[in-house]
Backbone as a printed PyTorch tensor [residue, N CA C, xyz], in Angstrom:
tensor([[[233.2380,  43.3810, 163.7820],
         [233.0040,  42.0810, 164.3710],
         [234.2850,  41.2600, 164.2640]],

        [[234.5400,  40.4380, 165.2320],
         [235.6780,  39.5410, 165.1740],
         [235.2860,  38.2240, 165.8230]],

        [[236.0550,  37.1800, 165.5260],
         [235.8340,  35.8780, 166.1350],
         [237.1550,  35.4040, 166.7240]],

        [[237.0500,  34.7810, 167.8560],
         [238.2120,  34.1330, 168.4620],
         [237.9900,  32.6410, 168.3010]],

        [[238.9350,  31.9740, 167.6810],
         [238.7920,  30.5480, 167.4100],
         [239.8460,  29.7860, 168.2090]],

        [[239.3970,  28.8110, 168.9520],
         [240.3050,  27.9300, 169.6790],
         [240.2380,  26.5530, 169.0240]],

        [[241.3340,  25.8180, 169.1010],
         [241.3120,  24.4830, 168.5250],
         [242.1270,  23.5420, 169.3970]],

        [[241.7580,  22.2840, 169.3330],
         [242.4810,  21.2600, 170.0700],
         [243.4930,  20.6450, 169.1090]],

        [[244.7780,  20.8650, 169.3770],
         [245.7910,  20.3330, 168.4500],
         [245.7520,  18.8100, 168.3910]],

        [[245.9060,  18.2910, 167.1820],
         [245.9200,  16.8410, 166.9900],
         [247.3340,  16.2850, 167.1060]],

        [[248.3030,  17.1870, 167.3100],
         [249.6830,  16.7400, 167.4260],
         [250.3870,  17.6000, 168.4670]],

        [[251.5130,  17.1210, 168.9470],
         [252.3280,  17.9050, 169.8630],
         [253.2900,  18.7370, 169.0360]],

        [[253.2830,  20.0420, 169.2600],
         [254.1360,  20.9330, 168.4880],
         [255.4770,  21.1060, 169.1920]],

        [[256.5300,  21.1110, 168.4090],
         [257.8600,  21.2710, 168.9750],
         [258.2730,  22.7360, 169.0480]],

        [[257.5870,  23.6050, 168.2780],
         [257.9140,  25.0300, 168.3120],
         [256.6330,  25.8520, 168.3590]],

        [[256.7560,  27.0630, 168.8700],
         [255.6130,  27.9790, 168.9040],
         [255.2060,  28.3720, 167.4870]],

        [[256.1770,  28.4870, 166.5810],
         [255.8760,  28.8450, 165.1960],
         [255.0190,  27.7770, 164.5230]],

        [[255.3090,  26.5090, 164.7770],
         [254.5160,  25.4160, 164.1880],
         [253.0890,  25.4430, 164.7120]],

        [[252.9190,  25.7360, 165.9960],
         [251.5800,  25.8120, 166.5640],
         [250.8070,  26.9960, 165.9990]],

        [[251.4760,  28.1580, 165.8690],
         [250.8160,  29.3460, 165.2950],
         [250.3930,  29.0680, 163.8570]],

        [[251.2270,  28.3730, 163.1130],
         [250.9170,  28.0200, 161.7270],
         [249.6690,  27.1330, 161.6720]],

        [[249.5860,  26.1530, 162.5580],
         [248.4190,  25.2580, 162.6070],
         [247.1690,  26.0390, 163.0130]],

        [[247.3070,  26.9890, 163.9270],
         [246.1620,  27.8140, 164.3360],
         [245.6450,  28.6520, 163.1680]],

        [[246.5570,  29.2310, 162.3870],
         [246.1290,  30.0190, 161.2200],
         [245.3660,  29.1550, 160.2320]],

        [[245.8750,  27.9590, 159.9900],
         [245.1870,  27.0580, 159.0620],
         [243.8160,  26.6540, 159.5850]],

        [[243.6870,  26.4560, 160.8950],
         [242.3770,  26.1370, 161.4850],
         [241.4200,  27.3090, 161.2980]],

        [[241.9050,  28.5220, 161.4720],
         [241.0670,  29.7110, 161.2850],
         [240.6270,  29.8390, 159.8290]],

        [[241.5410,  29.6020, 158.8950],
         [241.1830,  29.6800, 157.4700],
         [240.1530,  28.6160, 157.1100]],

        [[240.2860,  27.4350, 157.6680],
         [239.3050,  26.3750, 157.4210],
         [237.9330,  26.7880, 157.9560]],

        [[237.9010,  27.4460, 159.1110],
         [236.6440,  27.9300, 159.6950],
         [235.9970,  28.9870, 158.7970]],

        [[236.8000,  29.9210, 158.3110],
         [236.2880,  30.9740, 157.4170],
         [235.7220,  30.3530, 156.1520]],

        [[236.4510,  29.3790, 155.5930],
         [235.9920,  28.7240, 154.3630],
         [234.7060,  27.9360, 154.6060]],

        [[234.6750,  27.1490, 155.6680],
         [233.5180,  26.3060, 155.9590],
         [232.2460,  27.1290, 156.1700]],

        [[232.3590,  28.2430, 156.9000],
         [231.1870,  29.0520, 157.2350],
         [230.9690,  30.2260, 156.2740]],

        [[231.8090,  30.3070, 155.2440],
         [231.6920,  31.3450, 154.2120],
         [231.5710,  32.7410, 154.8330]],

        [[232.4930,  33.0320, 155.7350],
         [232.4990,  34.3320, 156.4070],
         [233.0520,  35.3800, 155.4490]],

        [[232.3320,  36.4720, 155.3110],
         [232.7430,  37.5380, 154.3950],
         [233.3860,  38.6690, 155.1780]],

        [[234.4810,  39.1860, 154.6410],
         [235.1480,  40.3140, 155.2770],
         [236.6090,  40.3450, 154.8910]],

        [[237.3530,  41.2240, 155.5470],
         [238.7880,  41.3210, 155.3300],
         [239.4640,  40.5130, 156.4300]],

        [[240.3690,  39.6380, 156.0370],
         [241.0270,  38.7660, 156.9840],
         [242.4860,  39.1640, 157.1440]],

        [[242.8980,  39.3960, 158.3860],
         [244.2950,  39.6920, 158.7270],
         [244.6400,  38.9300, 159.9910]],

        [[245.8200,  38.3430, 160.0320],
         [246.2710,  37.6360, 161.2160],
         [247.0640,  38.5920, 162.0900]],

        [[246.4060,  39.1190, 163.1070],
         [247.0920,  39.9800, 164.0680],
         [248.0060,  39.1010, 164.9080]],

        [[249.0600,  39.6940, 165.3950],
         [250.0540,  38.9420, 166.1470],
         [250.1770,  39.5100, 167.5470]],

        [[250.2710,  38.6420, 168.5280],
         [250.4150,  39.0880, 169.9180],
         [251.6970,  39.8960, 170.0990]],

        [[252.7030,  39.6630, 169.2670],
         [253.9610,  40.4090, 169.3570],
         [253.9340,  41.6490, 168.4690]],

        [[252.7600,  41.9880, 167.9460],
         [252.6420,  43.1290, 167.0430],
         [252.0870,  44.3550, 167.7290]],

        [[252.5250,  45.4990, 167.2320],
         [251.9900,  46.7860, 167.6730],
         [251.4360,  47.4600, 166.4240]],

        [[250.1940,  47.9390, 166.5340],
         [249.4950,  48.4740, 165.3760],
         [249.1110,  49.9290, 165.6110]],

        [[249.3610,  50.7630, 164.6100],
         [248.8510,  52.1270, 164.6470],
         [247.3360,  52.0320, 164.4600]],

        [[246.5750,  52.8230, 165.1860],
         [245.1150,  52.6890, 165.1300],
         [244.5560,  52.9450, 163.7290]],

        [[245.1550,  53.8230, 162.9660],
         [244.6920,  54.0890, 161.6090],
         [244.8530,  52.9070, 160.6790]],

        [[245.6790,  51.9470, 161.0600],
         [245.8940,  50.7540, 160.2550],
         [244.5850,  50.0130, 159.9990]],

        [[243.7610,  49.8960, 161.0360],
         [242.5190,  49.1380, 160.8970],
         [241.5330,  49.8420, 159.9700]],

        [[241.5360,  51.1740, 159.9430],
         [240.7260,  51.9030, 158.9680],
         [241.2310,  51.6410, 157.5550]],

        [[242.5610,  51.5620, 157.4000],
         [243.1550,  51.3090, 156.0830],
         [242.7620,  49.9250, 155.5530]],

        [[242.8450,  48.8950, 156.3880],
         [242.5700,  47.5520, 155.8550],
         [241.0850,  47.3380, 155.5730]],

        [[240.2210,  48.1380, 156.1680],
         [238.7930,  48.0170, 155.8490],
         [238.5070,  48.3710, 154.3890]],

        [[239.4300,  49.0830, 153.7470],
         [239.2520,  49.5120, 152.3600],
         [239.7080,  48.4560, 151.3430]],

        [[240.2410,  47.3500, 151.7990],
         [240.7710,  46.3220, 150.8940],
         [239.6250,  45.6220, 150.1680]],

        [[239.7260,  45.5720, 148.8460],
         [238.7250,  44.8740, 148.0400],
         [239.1670,  43.4470, 147.7170]],

        [[240.4500,  43.2610, 147.4320],
         [240.9730,  41.9280, 147.1210],
         [242.1080,  41.5970, 148.0910]],

        [[243.3060,  42.1360, 147.8330],
         [244.4710,  41.9060, 148.6780],
         [245.0890,  43.2430, 149.0500]],

        [[245.6470,  43.3360, 150.2300],
         [246.3610,  44.5330, 150.6530],
         [247.6550,  44.1400, 151.3350]],

        [[248.6730,  44.9640, 151.1760],
         [249.9650,  44.7010, 151.8000],
         [250.5960,  46.0110, 152.2280]],

        [[251.5100,  45.9530, 153.1740],
         [252.1110,  47.1560, 153.7480],
         [253.4820,  46.8060, 154.3180]],

        [[254.2960,  47.8450, 154.5810],
         [255.5950,  47.5910, 155.2040],
         [255.4350,  47.2060, 156.6730]],

        [[256.2870,  46.3020, 157.1310],
         [256.2960,  45.8550, 158.5270],
         [257.7090,  46.0130, 159.0720]],

        [[257.8200,  46.6500, 160.2230],
         [259.1180,  46.7760, 160.8920],
         [259.2260,  45.6650, 161.9230]],

        [[260.3460,  44.9520, 161.8890],
         [260.6040,  43.9050, 162.8670],
         [261.8010,  44.3310, 163.7000]],

        [[261.5830,  44.3550, 165.0070],
         [262.6420,  44.7620, 165.9250],
         [262.9800,  43.6130, 166.8430]],

        [[264.2640,  43.3590, 166.9860],
         [264.7300,  42.2990, 167.8590],
         [265.4950,  42.9200, 169.0140]],

        [[264.9290,  42.8500, 170.1980],
         [265.5460,  43.4670, 171.3700],
         [266.8760,  42.8010, 171.7010]],

        [[266.9400,  41.4830, 171.6170],
         [268.1580,  40.7680, 171.9640],
         [269.3180,  41.0980, 171.0500]],

        [[269.0270,  41.2550, 169.7630],
         [270.0760,  41.5370, 168.7870],
         [270.2020,  43.0240, 168.4870]],

        [[269.2970,  43.8320, 169.0370],
         [269.2460,  45.2700, 168.7620],
         [269.2750,  45.5000, 167.2450]],

        [[268.3120,  44.8740, 166.5760],
         [268.2520,  44.8840, 165.1190],
         [266.8780,  45.3540, 164.6540]],

        [[266.8380,  46.1760, 163.5990],
         [265.5880,  46.6440, 163.0080],
         [265.6260,  46.3580, 161.5100]],

        [[264.6040,  45.6430, 161.0240],
         [264.4740,  45.3420, 159.5990],
         [263.0660,  45.7430, 159.1740]],

        [[262.9620,  46.4240, 158.0360],
         [261.6560,  46.7810, 157.4720],
         [261.5130,  46.0270, 156.1580]],

        [[260.3900,  45.3160, 156.0140],
         [260.1020,  44.5930, 154.7810],
         [258.7160,  44.9600, 154.3080]],

        [[258.5490,  45.0110, 152.9930],
         [257.2300,  45.3090, 152.4710],
         [257.2310,  45.5970, 150.9910]],

        [[256.1210,  46.1510, 150.5180],
         [255.9760,  46.4040, 149.0870],
         [256.6550,  47.6940, 148.6490]],

        [[257.1240,  47.6880, 147.3990],
         [257.5300,  48.9170, 146.7230],
         [256.2930,  49.3640, 145.9590]],

        [[255.9080,  50.6320, 146.0970],
         [254.6500,  51.0740, 145.5000],
         [254.8240,  52.2730, 144.5840]],

        [[253.9780,  52.3150, 143.5750],
         [253.7750,  53.4870, 142.7420],
         [252.3100,  53.8240, 142.9380]],

        [[252.0410,  54.8920, 143.6850],
         [250.7050,  55.1730, 144.2120],
         [250.3280,  53.9530, 145.0530]],

        [[249.1700,  53.3290, 144.8290],
         [248.8140,  52.1600, 145.6310],
         [249.1010,  50.8520, 144.8830]],

        [[249.7190,  50.9360, 143.6990],
         [250.0570,  49.7410, 142.9260],
         [251.3880,  49.1800, 143.4170]],

        [[251.4140,  47.8990, 143.7260],
         [252.6370,  47.2380, 144.1710],
         [253.4830,  46.9100, 142.9460]],

        [[254.7160,  47.4340, 142.9350],
         [255.6130,  47.2280, 141.7990],
         [256.8360,  46.3930, 142.1690]],

        [[256.8880,  45.9070, 143.4020],
         [258.0060,  45.0820, 143.8480],
         [257.9830,  44.9090, 145.3520]],

        [[259.0790,  44.3570, 145.8750],
         [259.2080,  44.0960, 147.3090],
         [260.5860,  44.5240, 147.7540]],

        [[260.7150,  44.9080, 149.0170],
         [262.0180,  45.3030, 149.5340],
         [262.2110,  44.7900, 150.9530]],

        [[263.4730,  44.7540, 151.3470],
         [263.8610,  44.4510, 152.7180],
         [265.0330,  45.3630, 153.0420]],

        [[264.9250,  46.1020, 154.1540],
         [265.9990,  47.0210, 154.5330],
         [266.4060,  46.7520, 155.9730]],

        [[267.6990,  46.4940, 156.1480],
         [268.2790,  46.2790, 157.4620],
         [268.8640,  47.6120, 157.9220]],

        [[268.2970,  48.1890, 158.9610],
         [268.7390,  49.4990, 159.4210],
         [270.0330,  49.4430, 160.2250]],

        [[270.4610,  48.2590, 160.6040],
         [271.7210,  48.1530, 161.3440],
         [272.9240,  48.2960, 160.4260]],

        [[272.8680,  47.6350, 159.2800],
         [274.0030,  47.7510, 158.3610],
         [273.6810,  48.6010, 157.1290]],

        [[272.4460,  49.0960, 157.0300],
         [272.0650,  49.9730, 155.9240],
         [271.8110,  49.2600, 154.6150]],

        [[271.8440,  47.9250, 154.5990],
         [271.6520,  47.1850, 153.3480],
         [270.1710,  47.1390, 152.9630]],

        [[269.9370,  47.1730, 151.6520],
         [268.5860,  47.0690, 151.1110],
         [268.5910,  46.0490, 149.9840]],

        [[267.6140,  45.1730, 150.0120],
         [267.4180,  44.2040, 148.9420],
         [266.0500,  44.4860, 148.3510]],

        [[265.9890,  44.6750, 147.0330],
         [264.7070,  44.9890, 146.3910],
         [264.5410,  44.1630, 145.1240]],

        [[263.2800,  43.7650, 144.8640],
         [262.9150,  43.0860, 143.6240],
         [261.8110,  43.9190, 143.0030]],

        [[262.0510,  44.4030, 141.7800],
         [261.0440,  45.1930, 141.0760],
         [260.4880,  44.3520, 139.9430]],

        [[259.1600,  44.3930, 139.7730],
         [258.5320,  43.6350, 138.6980],
         [258.8100,  44.3150, 137.3720]],

        [[258.9310,  43.5030, 136.3160],
         [259.0000,  44.0940, 134.9860],
         [257.6440,  43.9420, 134.3190]],

        [[257.4250,  44.6570, 133.2390],
         [256.1080,  44.6890, 132.6050],
         [255.6700,  43.3210, 132.1070]],

        [[256.6010,  42.5320, 131.5410],
         [256.2370,  41.2080, 131.0380],
         [255.7640,  40.3020, 132.1590]],

        [[256.4650,  40.3070, 133.2790],
         [256.0630,  39.4470, 134.3950],
         [254.7260,  39.9080, 134.9590]],

        [[254.4580,  41.2270, 134.9430],
         [253.1830,  41.7240, 135.4430],
         [252.0290,  41.2410, 134.5760]],

        [[252.2330,  41.1990, 133.2560],
         [251.1420,  40.7770, 132.3880],
         [251.0000,  39.2570, 132.3570]],

        [[252.0220,  38.5520, 132.8170],
         [251.9860,  37.0990, 132.8710],
         [252.2500,  36.6540, 134.3060]],

        [[251.1840,  36.4390, 135.1140],
         [251.3800,  36.0910, 136.5230],
         [252.2640,  34.8740, 136.7460]],

        [[252.3660,  33.9920, 135.7700],
         [253.2280,  32.8280, 135.9280],
         [254.6500,  33.1460, 135.4800]],

        [[254.9440,  34.4060, 135.2950],
         [256.2140,  34.8950, 134.7400],
         [257.4490,  34.6040, 135.5510]],

        [[258.3230,  35.5610, 135.6100],
         [259.6690,  35.3960, 136.1390],
         [259.7030,  34.7010, 137.5010]],

        [[260.5170,  33.6730, 137.5690],
         [260.6260,  32.9040, 138.8060],
         [261.1590,  33.7550, 139.9440]],

        [[262.0520,  34.6960, 139.6460],
         [262.6440,  35.4950, 140.7210],
         [261.6110,  36.3700, 141.4080]],

        [[260.5800,  36.7990, 140.6920],
         [259.5650,  37.6250, 141.3340],
         [258.5480,  36.7700, 142.0750]],

        [[258.4470,  35.5040, 141.7110],
         [257.4640,  34.6420, 142.3640],
         [258.0470,  33.9240, 143.5790]],

        [[259.3730,  33.9540, 143.7620],
         [259.9510,  33.2310, 144.8770],
         [259.8360,  34.0040, 146.1940]],

        [[259.4460,  35.2490, 146.1510],
         [259.3010,  36.0520, 147.3570],
         [258.1470,  35.5180, 148.2010]],

        [[258.3480,  35.4420, 149.5030],
         [257.2530,  35.0800, 150.3920],
         [256.8640,  36.3220, 151.1760]],

        [[255.6070,  36.4250, 151.4920],
         [255.1160,  37.5750, 152.2290],
         [254.6870,  37.0940, 153.6120]],

        [[255.1940,  37.7580, 154.6340],
         [254.8850,  37.3650, 156.0040],
         [253.4200,  37.6340, 156.3010]],

        [[252.8000,  36.7920, 157.1290],
         [251.3760,  36.9360, 157.4170],
         [251.0390,  38.2630, 158.0940]],

        [[251.9970,  38.8810, 158.7720],
         [251.7120,  40.1650, 159.4160],
         [251.7100,  41.3110, 158.4120]],

        [[252.1010,  41.0410, 157.1620],
         [252.2100,  42.0840, 156.1540],
         [251.1330,  42.0840, 155.0900]],

        [[250.0510,  41.3380, 155.2840],
         [248.9810,  41.3750, 154.2890],
         [247.6320,  41.0290, 154.8960]],

        [[246.5900,  41.4330, 154.1910],
         [245.2100,  41.0790, 154.5200],
         [244.5080,  40.8150, 153.1900]],

        [[243.3830,  40.1220, 153.2560],
         [242.7070,  39.7860, 152.0020],
         [241.2160,  39.6100, 152.2210]],

        [[240.4840,  39.6830, 151.1170],
         [239.0600,  39.4400, 151.1310],
         [238.8660,  37.9520, 151.3660]],

        [[238.1340,  37.6010, 152.4140],
         [238.0050,  36.2020, 152.8070],
         [237.3120,  35.3310, 151.7670]],

        [[236.5850,  35.9280, 150.8480],
         [235.8770,  35.1190, 149.8490],
         [236.8340,  34.3980, 148.9030]],

        [[238.1100,  34.7650, 148.8920],
         [239.0830,  34.0220, 148.0860],
         [239.1180,  32.5540, 148.5090]],

        [[238.7600,  32.2870, 149.7580],
         [238.7720,  30.9160, 150.2690],
         [237.5480,  30.1190, 149.8480]],

        [[236.3910,  30.7530, 149.7350],
         [235.1690,  29.9970, 149.4960],
         [234.4030,  30.4070, 148.2370]],

        [[234.8910,  31.3980, 147.4920],
         [234.2360,  31.8030, 146.2490],
         [235.3050,  32.0380, 145.1730]],

        [[236.0290,  30.9730, 144.7700],
         [237.1500,  31.1550, 143.8480],
         [236.7530,  31.7000, 142.4780]],

        [[235.5410,  31.3940, 142.0250],
         [235.1150,  31.8720, 140.7060],
         [235.0680,  33.3970, 140.6670]],

        [[234.7170,  34.0240, 141.7810],
         [234.6850,  35.4860, 141.8620],
         [236.0590,  36.0770, 141.5690]],

        [[237.0890,  35.3320, 141.9070],
         [238.4590,  35.8140, 141.7600],
         [239.1560,  35.2220, 140.5480]],

        [[238.3860,  34.5710, 139.6640],
         [238.9710,  34.0410, 138.4310],
         [239.8560,  32.8370, 138.6460]],

        [[239.5500,  32.0490, 139.6730],
         [240.3290,  30.8500, 139.9620],
         [239.4310,  29.6370, 139.7400]],

        [[239.9870,  28.5340, 139.2530],
         [239.1570,  27.3560, 139.0050],
         [238.6120,  26.7330, 140.2950]],

        [[239.3480,  26.8450, 141.3840],
         [238.9130,  26.2630, 142.6520],
         [239.6220,  26.9820, 143.7860]],

        [[239.1270,  26.8100, 144.9860],
         [239.8390,  27.3910, 146.1250],
         [240.9500,  26.4210, 146.5000]],

        [[240.7810,  25.6480, 147.5190],
         [241.8030,  24.6850, 147.9130],
         [241.5400,  23.3680, 147.1810]],

        [[242.5170,  22.8670, 146.4110],
         [242.2910,  21.6540, 145.6450],
         [242.0160,  20.4300, 146.5070]],

        [[242.6300,  20.3380, 147.6720],
         [242.3610,  19.2070, 148.5490],
         [242.6780,  19.6160, 149.9780]],

        [[242.2230,  18.8240, 150.9100],
         [242.3710,  19.1820, 152.3180],
         [243.7960,  19.0590, 152.8100]],

        [[244.6830,  18.4530, 152.0350],
         [246.0680,  18.3240, 152.4790],
         [246.8710,  19.5940, 152.2210]],

        [[246.3390,  20.5260, 151.4320],
         [247.0890,  21.7400, 151.1180],
         [247.1490,  22.6530, 152.3290]],

        [[248.2600,  23.3300, 152.4790],
         [248.4750,  24.2740, 153.5580],
         [247.7600,  25.5770, 153.1960]],

        [[246.7180,  25.9420, 153.9310],
         [245.8700,  27.0820, 153.5930],
         [246.6160,  28.4020, 153.5860]],

        [[247.4520,  28.6640, 154.5870],
         [248.1310,  29.9540, 154.6530],
         [249.1360,  30.0920, 153.5140]],

        [[249.8100,  29.0050, 153.1350],
         [250.7240,  29.0640, 151.9830],
         [249.9390,  29.2930, 150.7050]],

        [[248.7460,  28.6940, 150.6130],
         [247.8870,  28.8990, 149.4590],
         [247.5540,  30.3840, 149.2970]],

        [[247.1490,  31.0290, 150.3920],
         [246.7980,  32.4500, 150.3340],
         [248.0140,  33.2840, 149.9640]],

        [[249.1800,  32.9800, 150.5420],
         [250.3940,  33.7200, 150.2090],
         [250.7200,  33.5810, 148.7230]],

        [[250.5440,  32.3930, 148.1610],
         [250.7950,  32.1800, 146.7380],
         [249.8080,  32.9670, 145.8870]],

        [[248.5410,  32.9760, 146.2810],
         [247.5240,  33.7130, 145.5240],
         [247.8460,  35.2040, 145.5060]],

        [[248.2740,  35.7410, 146.6480],
         [248.6350,  37.1570, 146.7270],
         [249.7400,  37.4600, 145.7260]],

        [[250.7600,  36.6150, 145.6680],
         [251.8830,  36.8660, 144.7890],
         [251.5690,  36.5620, 143.3280]],

        [[250.6290,  35.6530, 143.0480],
         [250.2480,  35.3350, 141.6760],
         [249.4440,  36.4480, 141.0370]],

        [[248.5770,  37.0800, 141.7890],
         [247.6070,  38.0240, 141.2420],
         [247.9670,  39.4480, 141.6460]],

        [[249.1520,  39.8860, 141.2350],
         [249.6860,  41.1760, 141.6830],
         [248.8160,  42.3610, 141.2880]],

        [[248.0660,  42.2490, 140.2050],
         [247.2350,  43.3700, 139.7630],
         [246.1630,  43.7060, 140.7940]],

        [[245.7930,  42.7350, 141.6270],
         [244.7440,  42.9510, 142.6210],
         [245.2940,  43.3340, 143.9930]],

        [[246.6210,  43.4540, 144.1070],
         [247.2430,  43.7820, 145.3900],
         [247.3320,  45.2990, 145.5320]],

        [[246.7770,  45.8000, 146.6220],
         [246.7860,  47.2350, 146.8990],
         [247.7970,  47.5250, 148.0000]],

        [[248.6730,  48.5020, 147.7590],
         [249.6180,  48.9180, 148.7740],
         [248.9550,  49.8450, 149.7730]],

        [[249.2690,  49.6650, 151.0470],
         [248.6630,  50.4530, 152.1200],
         [249.7720,  51.0590, 152.9630]],

        [[249.6840,  52.3490, 153.3140],
         [248.8020,  53.3460, 152.7310],
         [249.1140,  53.5200, 151.2530]],

        [[248.4410,  54.4460, 150.5860],
         [248.4650,  54.5000, 149.1280],
         [249.8650,  54.5760, 148.5230]],

        [[250.8610,  55.0860, 149.2220],
         [252.2150,  55.1080, 148.6640],
         [253.1660,  54.1670, 149.4210]],

        [[252.6320,  53.3930, 150.3410],
         [253.3960,  52.4000, 151.1180],
         [254.5550,  53.0160, 151.8970]],

        [[254.4640,  54.2940, 152.2080],
         [255.5910,  54.9810, 152.8400],
         [255.5170,  55.0220, 154.3640]],

        [[254.4310,  54.5530, 154.9300],
         [254.2370,  54.6590, 156.3740],
         [254.2440,  53.2740, 157.0120]],

        [[254.9830,  53.1350, 158.0850],
         [254.9840,  51.8820, 158.8280],
         [253.8810,  51.9680, 159.8710]],

        [[252.9250,  51.0570, 159.7710],
         [251.7980,  51.0380, 160.7020],
         [251.7840,  49.7700, 161.5480]],

        [[252.6890,  48.8230, 161.2420],
         [252.7630,  47.5640, 161.9730],
         [254.2140,  47.3200, 162.3830]],

        [[254.3940,  47.0730, 163.6670],
         [255.7060,  46.7540, 164.2160],
         [255.6280,  45.3960, 164.8830]],

        [[256.5940,  44.5430, 164.6020],
         [256.6920,  43.2270, 165.2390],
         [257.8970,  43.2500, 166.1710]],

        [[257.7090,  42.7740, 167.3670],
         [258.7940,  42.7190, 168.3500],
         [259.2270,  41.2850, 168.5510]],

        [[260.4900,  41.0200, 168.2560],
         [261.0450,  39.6990, 168.4880],
         [261.5460,  39.6220, 169.9180]],

        [[261.0710,  38.6560, 170.6500],
         [261.4930,  38.4660, 172.0350],
         [262.6410,  37.4770, 172.0510]],

        [[263.7410,  37.8230, 172.7190],
         [264.8630,  36.8770, 172.7450],
         [264.4670,  35.5810, 173.4250]],

        [[264.9430,  34.4780, 172.8780],
         [264.6210,  33.1760, 173.4720],
         [265.4210,  32.9930, 174.7540]],

        [[264.8230,  32.3420, 175.7300],
         [265.5230,  32.1160, 176.9930],
         [266.5530,  31.0180, 176.8070]],

        [[267.6750,  31.1880, 177.4330],
         [268.7970,  30.2410, 177.2910],
         [268.5750,  29.0610, 178.1840]]])
């Protein structure tokens, strides 16, 4: 089952990214308000998905993440970003630029893993919305997930909240597929018109 949600913007957006961000927050508010249960992933119109990907995300109990390849036709550039995995356990994050061969990786240490509020360098990573999915009850049933509350107030940015929760609670993050070695999501960057 899926839902398509439309919303009337209360402001004029100057960029497509700002409008997409507002749409995601409207969708999260809808899920929270109606207590919709399931796995939530923000598919992207510029994304290409391997069909097995959807079978993989159906198995997510809490949070799931995977590598995403981003290709830019205008710049002829390919970058892959995603989790570093040991089996299905996420042990860090990486970014690899296939044009220059550079790789940037952050691996968690044991102390930071046992203390979610640990090392600042591991918590500063942001995860793109195309690279994760989560159990929607994190929005409306925080006690189930060991959190004192879901969103503290209506002024908080919902999608940033979810991204922070994913990075705070690494023990509940499952790498997909089980060794995170397969790219199942590709994002295509369209060059902007001059």
